XYZ file of C-alpha atoms in Angstrom:
761
model
C 40.446 -16.009 63.083
C 43.254 -17.205 65.338
C 42.332 -18.885 68.595
C 44.415 -16.189 70.314
C 41.859 -13.599 69.198
C 39.357 -15.242 71.549
C 41.412 -14.081 74.543
C 41.230 -10.796 76.397
C 44.432 -8.814 76.837
C 45.348 -10.262 80.247
C 44.730 -13.802 79.074
C 46.753 -13.325 75.911
C 49.922 -12.020 77.566
C 49.800 -14.978 79.981
C 49.478 -17.366 77.028
C 52.323 -15.827 75.028
C 54.839 -15.671 77.903
C 56.278 -19.186 77.626
C 59.823 -18.922 79.039
C 60.855 -18.542 82.658
C 58.763 -18.690 85.837
C 55.319 -17.102 85.731
C 52.378 -17.065 88.086
C 48.836 -16.516 86.834
C 46.365 -15.462 89.515
C 43.007 -16.433 88.051
C 39.898 -15.049 89.722
C 36.757 -17.168 89.834
C 35.187 -17.610 86.384
C 38.061 -15.817 84.633
C 38.766 -18.470 81.982
C 41.900 -20.066 83.422
C 41.253 -23.422 81.697
C 41.180 -21.635 78.359
C 44.443 -19.880 79.220
C 46.142 -23.163 80.156
C 44.828 -24.905 77.048
C 45.800 -22.158 74.631
C 49.164 -21.670 76.318
C 50.100 -25.301 75.666
C 48.866 -25.096 72.069
C 50.828 -21.860 71.567
C 53.989 -23.443 73.008
C 53.691 -26.309 70.529
C 53.138 -23.885 67.651
C 56.369 -22.134 68.700
C 58.248 -25.400 68.185
C 58.292 -26.821 71.709
C 58.172 -30.621 71.638
C 55.014 -31.913 73.395
C 57.148 -34.684 74.911
C 58.890 -31.944 76.910
C 55.653 -30.542 78.395
C 54.256 -31.600 81.771
C 50.775 -30.276 82.657
C 49.321 -31.088 86.068
C 45.568 -30.635 86.403
C 42.981 -30.886 89.181
C 41.114 -33.899 87.706
C 41.752 -36.493 84.997
C 38.514 -35.347 83.393
C 39.925 -31.825 83.038
C 43.126 -33.242 81.527
C 41.158 -35.237 78.968
C 39.049 -32.229 77.954
C 42.141 -30.016 77.653
C 43.927 -32.621 75.517
C 40.927 -32.751 73.165
C 40.810 -28.958 72.886
C 44.537 -28.768 72.216
C 44.100 -31.528 69.627
C 41.634 -29.349 67.680
C 44.369 -26.719 67.324
C 47.578 -28.707 66.804
C 46.246 -32.133 65.862
C 45.126 -35.006 68.114
C 48.233 -37.146 67.536
C 50.591 -34.453 68.813
C 48.304 -33.506 71.706
C 48.501 -37.083 73.038
C 52.253 -36.734 73.453
C 51.836 -34.229 76.287
C 52.248 -35.639 79.806
C 49.002 -34.337 81.258
C 46.929 -35.430 84.248
C 46.680 -35.173 87.994
C 49.759 -35.397 90.210
C 48.740 -38.914 91.188
C 48.096 -40.173 87.658
C 51.277 -38.710 86.136
C 53.595 -39.778 88.925
C 52.071 -43.242 89.301
C 53.290 -43.874 85.730
C 56.767 -42.675 86.648
C 56.733 -44.967 89.675
C 55.720 -47.983 87.580
C 58.773 -47.453 85.383
C 61.068 -47.151 88.396
C 59.311 -49.056 91.192
C 61.989 -51.719 91.523
C 64.531 -49.049 92.493
C 62.571 -48.506 95.724
C 61.669 -52.142 96.377
C 58.191 -52.315 94.812
C 57.026 -54.398 91.839
C 56.066 -52.391 88.754
C 52.583 -53.949 88.920
C 51.965 -52.518 92.392
C 48.355 -52.093 93.509
C 46.978 -48.677 94.442
C 44.974 -48.876 97.667
C 41.995 -46.565 98.003
C 40.995 -45.070 101.361
C 38.717 -47.999 102.164
C 41.537 -50.502 101.558
C 43.917 -48.506 103.742
C 41.454 -48.212 106.623
C 40.675 -51.925 106.406
C 44.374 -52.772 106.678
C 44.843 -50.345 109.575
C 41.849 -51.878 111.349
C 43.449 -55.336 111.057
C 46.786 -54.038 112.358
C 45.120 -52.404 115.377
C 43.447 -55.722 116.145
C 46.684 -57.699 115.702
C 48.543 -55.342 118.048
C 45.774 -55.764 120.660
C 45.060 -52.032 120.738
C 41.747 -50.391 121.610
C 39.974 -49.452 118.368
C 38.095 -46.689 120.183
C 41.364 -45.006 121.117
C 43.015 -45.878 117.813
C 40.139 -45.261 115.419
C 41.144 -46.380 111.885
C 40.014 -43.076 110.322
C 42.066 -41.062 112.806
C 45.129 -43.290 112.375
C 44.831 -43.121 108.588
C 44.638 -39.309 108.763
C 47.748 -39.174 110.969
C 49.711 -41.422 108.600
C 48.507 -39.430 105.588
C 49.605 -36.131 107.149
C 53.047 -37.592 107.898
C 53.534 -38.799 104.320
C 52.363 -35.492 102.851
C 55.093 -33.844 104.918
C 57.575 -36.503 103.714
C 57.978 -38.063 107.147
C 58.873 -41.753 106.934
C 57.818 -44.275 109.612
C 61.418 -44.338 110.867
C 61.571 -40.540 111.089
C 58.173 -40.516 112.801
C 59.392 -42.910 115.499
C 62.681 -41.037 115.915
C 61.087 -37.593 116.288
C 60.802 -36.798 120.016
C 58.247 -33.998 119.471
C 55.917 -36.262 117.508
C 56.292 -39.034 120.071
C 55.506 -36.612 122.913
C 52.474 -35.339 121.028
C 51.165 -38.891 120.580
C 51.746 -39.720 124.251
C 49.907 -36.608 125.378
C 47.014 -37.639 123.121
C 47.176 -41.079 124.802
C 48.036 -42.756 121.510
C 51.695 -43.718 121.984
C 51.481 -46.640 119.529
C 50.702 -44.545 116.420
C 54.295 -44.791 115.242
C 54.282 -48.582 115.550
C 51.015 -48.791 113.580
C 52.547 -46.516 110.904
C 55.648 -48.712 110.678
C 53.588 -51.916 110.478
C 51.257 -50.387 107.883
C 54.195 -49.373 105.684
C 55.752 -52.834 105.963
C 52.491 -54.564 105.103
C 51.931 -52.334 102.062
C 55.448 -53.135 100.845
C 54.892 -56.855 101.412
C 51.604 -56.667 99.493
C 53.174 -54.677 96.650
C 50.732 -51.865 97.287
C 50.854 -48.076 97.571
C 48.142 -45.775 98.851
C 47.425 -42.366 97.282
C 49.849 -40.570 99.585
C 52.588 -43.066 98.698
C 52.368 -42.035 95.032
C 53.691 -38.594 95.995
C 55.875 -39.740 98.892
C 57.773 -42.316 96.824
C 58.080 -39.980 93.827
C 59.946 -37.650 96.176
C 62.081 -40.573 97.350
C 62.935 -41.417 93.725
C 63.915 -37.847 92.887
C 65.862 -37.450 96.155
C 67.789 -40.716 96.225
C 68.438 -41.363 92.540
C 70.128 -38.406 90.789
C 69.988 -40.181 87.429
C 66.195 -40.392 87.618
C 65.918 -36.733 88.658
C 68.195 -35.682 85.774
C 66.209 -37.759 83.274
C 62.883 -36.164 84.192
C 64.330 -32.669 84.433
C 65.456 -33.052 80.820
C 62.168 -34.596 79.775
C 59.898 -32.031 81.465
C 61.517 -28.768 80.395
C 58.178 -26.913 80.513
C 55.893 -27.402 83.501
C 52.367 -26.091 84.042
C 50.474 -26.555 87.308
C 46.761 -25.833 87.700
C 45.168 -25.086 91.110
C 48.611 -24.382 92.567
C 47.051 -23.047 95.770
C 45.847 -26.573 96.542
C 49.255 -28.261 96.378
C 50.711 -29.815 99.517
C 54.340 -29.958 100.589
C 55.051 -33.228 98.756
C 53.595 -31.880 95.486
C 55.369 -28.563 95.894
C 58.730 -30.293 96.333
C 58.255 -32.530 93.270
C 57.490 -29.531 91.072
C 60.359 -27.514 92.491
C 62.879 -30.312 91.846
C 61.680 -30.963 88.298
C 61.667 -27.254 87.410
C 65.116 -26.572 88.870
C 67.054 -27.189 85.644
C 65.148 -24.885 83.248
C 62.731 -22.918 85.468
C 60.140 -22.816 82.693
C 57.324 -23.153 85.177
C 53.846 -21.692 84.971
C 51.561 -22.002 87.985
C 47.908 -21.035 87.790
C 45.599 -20.616 90.740
C 43.725 -18.344 93.068
C 44.779 -17.909 96.668
C 41.194 -16.830 97.402
C 40.083 -20.375 96.572
C 42.559 -22.290 98.735
C 40.251 -24.572 100.739
C 42.039 -27.889 101.197
C 44.309 -27.435 104.199
C 42.629 -30.462 105.813
C 44.183 -32.515 102.988
C 47.561 -30.951 103.571
C 47.264 -28.164 100.967
C 49.479 -25.226 101.843
C 48.430 -21.747 100.726
C 52.007 -20.600 101.374
C 53.060 -22.410 98.181
C 51.316 -19.800 96.042
C 51.895 -16.854 98.398
C 55.650 -17.573 98.465
C 56.137 -18.328 94.753
C 58.100 -15.103 94.391
C 60.608 -16.308 97.008
C 61.307 -19.483 95.026
C 61.547 -17.601 91.720
C 62.556 -13.956 92.387
C 62.516 -13.064 88.675
C 59.000 -14.422 88.116
C 56.328 -12.619 86.092
C 52.872 -12.114 87.608
C 49.671 -11.957 85.561
C 46.174 -11.466 86.950
C 43.005 -12.664 85.276
C 40.377 -10.438 86.854
C 37.447 -10.447 84.416
C 34.727 -12.857 85.530
C 32.744 -14.410 82.653
C 30.536 -16.603 84.860
C 28.472 -14.564 87.295
C 26.285 -11.474 87.491
C 27.672 -8.210 88.859
C 25.765 -8.649 92.107
C 27.344 -12.038 92.783
C 30.843 -10.884 91.793
C 30.691 -7.748 93.947
C 29.208 -9.606 96.910
C 32.036 -12.150 96.697
C 34.610 -9.345 96.505
C 33.159 -7.714 99.602
C 33.588 -10.969 101.520
C 37.093 -11.974 100.465
C 38.608 -8.552 101.094
C 38.206 -9.312 104.815
C 41.100 -11.800 104.558
C 44.568 -10.476 105.353
C 46.658 -13.241 103.764
C 46.048 -12.836 100.046
C 47.355 -11.596 96.732
C 45.129 -8.611 96.059
C 43.150 -8.417 92.860
C 39.941 -6.788 91.703
C 37.563 -9.223 90.063
C 35.022 -7.544 87.788
C 32.506 -8.488 85.123
C 30.741 -7.081 82.081
C 27.772 -9.357 82.734
C 24.405 -7.914 83.672
C 23.521 -6.654 87.128
C 21.421 -9.673 88.036
C 19.116 -10.088 90.989
C 20.199 -9.427 94.539
C 21.338 -12.333 96.693
C 18.407 -13.501 98.761
C 18.868 -14.281 102.445
C 16.366 -16.806 103.743
C 15.636 -17.417 107.431
C 13.917 -20.620 108.533
C 12.891 -21.638 112.028
C 14.288 -25.188 111.886
C 16.579 -27.262 109.693
C 13.594 -29.295 108.437
C 11.783 -26.096 107.496
C 14.947 -24.940 105.730
C 14.812 -28.087 103.589
C 11.170 -27.507 102.669
C 11.741 -23.805 101.938
C 14.696 -24.399 99.612
C 12.931 -27.242 97.785
C 9.868 -25.024 97.283
C 12.047 -22.140 96.048
C 13.663 -24.427 93.447
C 10.267 -25.758 92.373
C 8.881 -22.245 91.920
C 11.890 -20.959 89.961
C 11.991 -24.018 87.718
C 8.274 -23.693 86.994
C 8.385 -19.940 86.396
C 11.483 -19.950 84.172
C 11.240 -23.363 82.531
C 14.682 -24.168 83.919
C 16.220 -27.653 83.955
C 16.893 -29.570 87.149
C 20.598 -29.544 86.335
C 20.592 -25.738 86.648
C 20.256 -25.992 90.444
C 22.730 -26.861 93.186
C 22.376 -26.954 96.973
C 25.706 -26.436 98.722
C 26.349 -27.200 102.381
C 29.287 -27.301 104.781
C 28.954 -30.946 105.888
C 27.438 -34.066 104.318
C 25.104 -34.675 107.242
C 23.085 -31.580 106.247
C 21.743 -33.275 103.114
C 18.952 -35.210 104.878
C 16.405 -32.371 105.174
C 16.882 -31.393 101.516
C 16.623 -34.989 100.284
C 13.331 -35.476 102.115
C 11.883 -32.206 100.828
C 12.943 -32.846 97.217
C 11.512 -36.370 97.298
C 8.153 -35.057 98.502
C 8.068 -32.657 95.549
C 9.117 -35.493 93.215
C 12.205 -33.618 92.004
C 15.246 -35.719 90.966
C 18.499 -35.074 92.793
C 21.959 -36.534 93.137
C 24.239 -36.362 96.155
C 27.884 -35.896 95.245
C 30.627 -37.091 97.522
C 28.531 -40.017 98.726
C 29.114 -43.646 97.761
C 30.688 -43.646 94.308
C 30.064 -46.336 91.698
C 33.483 -47.892 92.281
C 32.909 -48.139 96.049
C 29.808 -50.346 95.761
C 30.309 -53.814 97.226
C 29.696 -55.811 94.052
C 32.039 -53.547 92.073
C 34.756 -53.724 94.759
C 34.419 -57.525 94.760
C 34.982 -57.870 91.018
C 37.748 -55.260 91.044
C 39.465 -57.283 93.785
C 39.656 -60.244 91.378
C 41.085 -57.933 88.724
C 43.665 -56.648 91.208
C 44.712 -60.152 92.244
C 45.175 -61.128 88.606
C 47.722 -58.329 88.232
C 49.235 -58.559 91.726
C 48.402 -61.716 93.714
C 50.326 -60.343 96.715
C 47.602 -57.684 97.180
C 46.396 -58.840 100.611
C 43.365 -56.562 100.888
C 42.026 -57.931 97.598
C 42.891 -61.492 98.634
C 41.091 -61.232 101.975
C 38.062 -59.758 100.239
C 37.450 -62.553 97.711
C 39.231 -65.703 98.898
C 35.823 -66.841 100.154
C 33.558 -64.823 97.867
C 31.510 -66.321 96.410
C 31.536 -68.779 99.308
C 33.825 -71.721 98.685
C 34.265 -73.187 102.158
C 37.213 -71.095 103.369
C 36.164 -69.830 106.784
C 37.150 -66.796 108.838
C 39.364 -68.843 111.187
C 41.240 -70.322 108.221
C 41.904 -66.848 106.812
C 43.117 -65.605 110.206
C 45.504 -68.568 110.464
C 46.871 -67.797 107.001
C 47.515 -64.199 108.096
C 49.258 -65.434 111.254
C 51.494 -67.721 109.186
C 52.327 -64.944 106.722
C 53.345 -62.634 109.579
C 55.344 -65.375 111.277
C 57.387 -66.136 108.145
C 57.609 -62.523 106.995
C 55.970 -63.262 103.664
C 52.673 -62.576 101.916
C 49.424 -64.478 102.278
C 49.719 -65.473 98.628
C 53.077 -67.202 99.219
C 51.563 -69.098 102.141
C 48.535 -70.396 100.247
C 50.680 -71.311 97.244
C 53.016 -73.476 99.307
C 51.734 -74.791 102.635
C 54.680 -77.189 102.844
C 57.158 -74.334 102.900
C 54.967 -72.096 105.070
C 52.990 -74.375 107.425
C 49.670 -72.910 108.574
C 46.853 -74.282 110.698
C 44.567 -75.031 107.763
C 42.521 -78.230 107.401
C 42.738 -80.517 104.386
C 39.255 -79.644 103.090
C 40.052 -75.926 103.184
C 43.450 -76.554 101.542
C 41.710 -78.258 98.640
C 39.426 -75.239 98.141
C 42.384 -72.862 98.453
C 44.292 -74.840 95.821
C 41.385 -74.366 93.393
C 41.317 -70.639 94.174
C 45.090 -70.271 93.596
C 44.868 -72.162 90.304
C 42.044 -69.885 89.144
C 43.916 -66.663 90.008
C 47.082 -67.976 88.320
C 45.094 -68.692 85.169
C 43.741 -65.111 85.158
C 47.249 -63.728 85.621
C 48.575 -65.792 82.718
C 46.123 -64.020 80.402
C 46.809 -60.500 81.682
C 49.194 -59.389 78.930
C 47.779 -61.616 76.184
C 44.092 -60.705 76.348
C 42.327 -57.372 76.025
C 40.736 -55.891 79.150
C 37.106 -56.649 78.288
C 37.604 -60.295 77.272
C 39.547 -61.071 80.437
C 37.206 -59.067 82.671
C 34.178 -60.943 81.347
C 35.940 -64.268 81.857
C 36.847 -63.357 85.459
C 33.286 -62.223 86.212
C 31.955 -65.599 85.044
C 34.717 -67.958 86.218
C 34.931 -66.429 89.695
C 31.245 -67.153 90.265
C 30.261 -63.520 90.850
C 27.782 -63.376 87.954
C 26.286 -66.722 88.972
C 25.937 -65.464 92.542
C 24.228 -62.229 91.502
C 21.923 -64.006 89.047
C 20.792 -66.311 91.846
C 19.896 -63.249 93.939
C 18.355 -61.287 91.091
C 14.760 -62.264 91.879
C 15.003 -61.301 95.550
C 14.309 -57.601 95.123
C 15.264 -54.289 93.445
C 18.561 -53.979 95.330
C 19.778 -57.338 94.014
C 18.700 -56.395 90.482
C 20.669 -53.153 90.789
C 23.775 -55.040 91.939
C 23.640 -57.240 88.840
C 23.069 -54.198 86.630
C 26.081 -52.478 88.197
C 28.292 -55.389 87.127
C 26.854 -55.116 83.612
C 27.612 -51.387 83.676
C 31.201 -52.026 84.773
C 31.773 -54.540 81.960
C 30.221 -52.112 79.453
C 32.617 -49.425 80.690
C 35.588 -51.772 80.204
C 34.402 -52.567 76.679
C 34.244 -48.844 75.924
C 37.745 -48.465 77.423
C 39.068 -51.158 75.046
C 37.396 -49.578 71.995
C 39.147 -46.284 72.710
C 42.600 -47.852 72.303
C 44.980 -47.283 69.411
C 45.051 -50.245 66.956
C 48.693 -51.005 67.726
C 48.338 -50.595 71.512
C 45.508 -52.778 72.899
C 44.447 -51.985 76.432
C 44.889 -54.624 79.122
C 43.045 -55.151 82.361
C 46.090 -53.785 84.203
C 45.719 -50.549 82.175
C 42.060 -50.314 83.134
C 42.817 -50.915 86.809
C 45.364 -48.102 86.827
C 42.761 -45.754 85.353
C 40.111 -46.766 87.881
C 42.456 -46.466 90.859
C 43.171 -42.836 89.974
C 39.606 -41.649 89.356
C 38.287 -38.727 91.365
C 34.603 -38.072 92.114
C 34.562 -35.372 89.464
C 35.757 -37.888 86.859
C 32.766 -40.176 87.394
C 29.822 -37.973 86.422
C 28.340 -39.158 83.124
C 26.989 -36.557 80.652
C 23.749 -38.490 80.119
C 23.060 -38.540 83.844
C 23.054 -34.848 84.691
C 19.431 -33.706 84.682
C 19.045 -33.614 88.432
C 19.442 -31.131 91.253
C 22.971 -31.380 92.633
C 23.511 -31.689 96.389
C 27.094 -31.474 97.590
C 29.503 -30.058 100.090
C 31.147 -26.806 99.090
C 34.484 -28.599 98.879
C 32.993 -30.914 96.223
C 31.675 -27.943 94.234
C 35.141 -26.555 93.512
C 35.564 -26.021 89.774
C 31.832 -26.322 89.005
C 29.212 -23.717 88.107
C 25.411 -23.576 88.172
C 22.884 -20.966 87.042
C 21.168 -21.101 90.459
C 22.813 -21.979 93.764
C 21.528 -22.283 97.329
C 24.117 -22.017 100.098
C 22.491 -23.475 103.186
C 23.222 -23.852 106.890
C 24.827 -20.424 107.189
C 25.009 -20.424 110.962
C 27.734 -19.721 113.481
C 29.584 -22.895 114.510
C 28.320 -24.657 111.388
C 29.617 -22.300 108.707
C 32.093 -21.084 109.787
C 32.703 -24.385 111.494
C 33.232 -24.346 115.234
C 36.425 -26.335 114.578
C 37.811 -23.447 112.500
C 37.576 -20.634 115.033
C 40.852 -21.228 116.863
C 43.029 -18.993 114.706
C 42.901 -16.309 112.043
C 44.266 -18.688 109.389
C 41.482 -21.220 110.050
C 38.780 -18.555 109.919
C 40.251 -17.151 106.702
C 40.075 -20.596 105.089
C 36.395 -20.822 106.066
C 35.871 -17.405 104.468
C 37.623 -18.623 101.309
C 35.283 -21.622 101.340
C 32.293 -19.280 101.444
C 33.846 -17.282 98.584
C 34.136 -20.490 96.544
C 30.485 -21.304 97.242
C 29.264 -17.860 96.236
C 31.274 -17.814 93.003
C 29.729 -21.101 91.792
C 26.572 -19.111 91.001
C 25.975 -17.746 87.514
C 22.574 -16.020 87.652
C 21.143 -16.263 91.151
C 22.119 -17.160 94.677
C 20.189 -17.718 97.894
C 21.776 -17.832 101.353
C 19.863 -19.795 103.967
C 20.069 -20.409 107.699
C 17.901 -21.900 110.441
C 17.422 -20.380 113.880
C 17.369 -23.828 115.500
C 18.867 -27.110 114.397
C 18.525 -30.612 115.797
C 21.840 -32.068 116.955
C 22.002 -35.403 118.765
C 18.242 -35.253 119.281
C 18.255 -31.769 120.818
C 17.170 -28.460 119.329
C 20.151 -26.134 119.463
C 19.519 -22.440 118.894
C 21.605 -20.870 116.138
C 22.788 -17.414 115.169
C 23.227 -16.296 111.556
C 26.728 -16.764 110.181
C 29.097 -13.830 110.386
C 29.607 -14.279 106.637
C 26.116 -12.934 105.945
C 27.020 -9.946 108.059
C 30.252 -9.394 106.116
C 28.605 -9.014 102.700
C 27.991 -5.434 101.634
C 24.220 -4.999 102.284
C 23.570 -3.356 98.928
C 23.879 -6.808 97.294
C 21.417 -8.558 99.618
C 17.669 -8.967 99.801
C 16.163 -10.462 102.956
C 13.199 -12.787 103.071
C 11.226 -14.034 106.058
C 9.165 -17.128 106.675
C 5.771 -16.922 108.320
C 5.618 -19.486 111.071
C 1.937 -20.177 110.554
C 1.592 -20.867 106.853
C 5.210 -21.163 105.674
C 4.594 -18.406 103.105
C 7.436 -16.066 102.356
C 7.292 -12.276 102.307
C 9.867 -10.005 100.798
C 11.378 -7.580 103.266
C 12.883 -5.116 100.849
C 16.216 -4.773 99.120
C 17.654 -2.620 101.842
C 17.977 -5.651 104.069
C 18.817 -5.350 107.748
C 21.118 -2.915 109.406
C 24.082 -4.968 110.431
C 26.167 -5.794 113.430
C 27.223 -9.368 114.108
C 26.993 -9.194 117.883
C 23.256 -8.775 117.511
C 22.892 -11.064 114.515
C 21.096 -8.923 111.933
C 19.584 -5.880 113.641
C 16.431 -3.868 113.023
C 15.498 -3.476 109.367
C 15.639 -0.119 107.660
C 12.437 1.135 106.045
C 10.308 -1.733 107.362
C 7.303 -1.726 109.693
C 8.118 -1.065 113.384
C 6.576 -4.368 114.461
C 9.476 -6.253 112.804
C 11.940 -6.989 115.583
C 15.616 -7.882 115.453
C 16.496 -11.496 114.773
C 17.537 -11.982 118.376
C 14.077 -10.916 119.512
C 12.458 -13.122 116.859
C 14.590 -16.054 117.950
C 13.459 -15.596 121.555
C 9.818 -15.632 120.519
C 10.065 -18.908 118.638
C 10.208 -21.089 121.761
C 8.276 -20.533 124.948
C 10.500 -18.884 127.542
C 11.787 -21.410 130.008
C 14.155 -21.047 132.887
C 17.714 -22.283 133.245
C 17.524 -26.032 133.930
C 20.849 -25.977 135.808
C 20.953 -23.076 138.304
C 24.343 -22.496 139.868
C 26.277 -23.872 136.881
C 29.725 -22.245 136.596
C 32.752 -22.417 134.311
C 34.942 -25.302 135.438
C 32.082 -27.439 136.736
C 32.078 -31.113 135.817
C 28.719 -32.220 134.471
C 26.905 -35.314 133.269
C 24.956 -35.099 129.987
C 22.314 -37.706 129.179
C 23.796 -38.322 125.704
C 27.438 -37.188 125.703
C 28.347 -38.408 129.196
C 30.804 -36.586 131.447
C 32.073 -33.162 130.436
C 33.601 -29.918 131.681
C 32.071 -26.452 131.292
C 34.399 -24.169 129.328
C 32.194 -21.127 128.743
C 28.831 -19.628 129.727
C 27.037 -16.887 127.797
C 23.603 -15.298 127.508
C 20.901 -14.769 130.098
C 17.659 -16.438 131.126
C 16.124 -18.665 128.435
C 18.982 -17.825 126.030
C 21.730 -18.981 128.380
C 24.199 -21.290 126.619
C 27.129 -23.397 127.783
C 30.140 -24.616 125.841
C 31.121 -27.994 127.279
C 34.074 -30.239 126.456
C 33.260 -33.959 126.301
C 36.323 -36.274 126.051
C 34.615 -38.604 123.583
C 32.779 -35.976 121.510
C 34.778 -32.745 121.658
C 33.287 -29.324 122.452
C 29.518 -28.845 122.223
C 27.465 -25.666 122.698
C 24.052 -26.340 124.230
C 21.091 -24.202 125.207
C 20.672 -24.839 128.936
C 16.877 -24.751 128.916
C 16.907 -27.760 126.552
C 20.000 -29.575 127.865
C 19.462 -32.422 130.309
C 22.601 -32.078 132.429
C 23.512 -32.275 136.089
C 26.497 -30.999 138.056
C 28.709 -33.761 139.460
C 31.638 -33.872 141.857
C 35.232 -33.849 140.549
């Protein structure tokens, strides 16, 4: 049987259409990875040279799996000739071949977010700016947004609108920080993640010969998750596809959820404008979820106006209704969800890995962690500290980076005195001052103090000389020695292993640090063993792989039998038999920050759609009627998204306040109407009141603590400081105020709990 016979009709026509521009709108769970994989295999069977195929995927892990699957059809040797990977991994290779054309060395370092923020923090300090006004995370985000829109530091400084915007935000020096940051990266021979796309665009824009070469090389282009591309990615693809227009983009506008990273949904919505003669195919059969989940998701997403309409359907069984769980507090929500998982696992004999808890923000994980620990159920938080961000791993990687690129100043600052070798903080600061004064790198200064005088004592110079000699010796072996042999030598010669062994008996954390280094070296050994006999892998090759890893690339198959806790953004592309979407409350999900415009609200709705469609067999929606924020209990209303689901797919549950037992309230659910939360239930006993009435009964009625408060009043809050009242709503004990605090943004507080006082202007 041909592999094409495994496809349904819609999938097959998308696979067999290999010339010209096509767009494949792939609904959740519709088999788009299979379509992409088989399409590439089919193209090769039709005589298309794999060297002429460029396939851009969402993760490197996905690219590897697709290459293996293609290899089973056309042969592994030919499959390896396809240029396949993420935007960053594919175009970092192109940049390494052409880096000197734009003033970078071909062994440039790739800075991760932590490196970039560390450098920005140093620049803010050097420029004598207030780090509370110029927070490194905020500055990094501003620089990232500029690069994703292909705005250079010079263009940023020359743009009067941008400059006015920064002045109004009381951050007029952002442009100068951006310029300094760019100069320091260049001096260090380093690019951050955004630079990989920014400078690829520069290459293709400024060097017609390079553009022509890659247009001829990549005559067939496939892009996965096209709805998540930003402007820089969009422009790269458009330029490369211009010569032949054999471009296939696959995605789902209903799953566009990364605008905060610069993703632009218009790229997929406007594909027809870029390629008027394009062909459109829709993959609408869902193979993942039950009918109840699919139909509930459809009923939600149809509320969005900006979309390419499709009707997702499934032949799967009906499945159970989606349960809606109300808890009184966020801590109770944690206990209730943990208990629900325990009961289902016990009743069905399910595995821990069958369950996922999805939330809007990372800070929500605490209550679920505590509850799962008490029930002795293993869990893993995704999107937290990754293996490669641990201190001991970053330290050893810094030595690796210096061996390949000694001008990498973030790596140099990290390990010049680790393990301690008598090079103090003042000495390092004086080296930085000298490097800035002479317009050179720290490495050039410490290599030649006679040429670049610095205020460094003779004892420190002797230690620095030993350090320089050691790094030079590592660099000399870089191309001669395989990655594992050199990595092991660096780990020992640098003193890191000796340092960790000395600490090993101090406690479990120190033991784990040593074991992490062992794990890293084992991973490098495995990396070396996977090389072709005639192409040994160097430490520089390994470092390039590590620098481009995503969170999704780092999950190991043997380490999956746990309950997964993650933000909904992190869950994209995953699936679980049983999911629990928690914290479904107004101003949390949808986020209060996303209620300023229709487009922002629609993205939040798409995020909820993504969460719902991760579920295969069952789904529970959960919310709390009060949640602790900054030490205060804030009353909550159920999310509008619960209200927007067709009630025939829902089943409501309630929690008894006295014994925490749950009672089913019938499949009919509540009659709906967002303004009143979820109103009186149909076909249920008359003593069951609306949620608003229930909410009122949960806390003893108290009066308004701030009589006479009006919109426009200036107030003083015991935690947030001075603020201004923007909005008042509700009556009596339910009276709420929305207050803007300059240092904390807008907060909505229940006045009977809030400790505030009116102050004079």
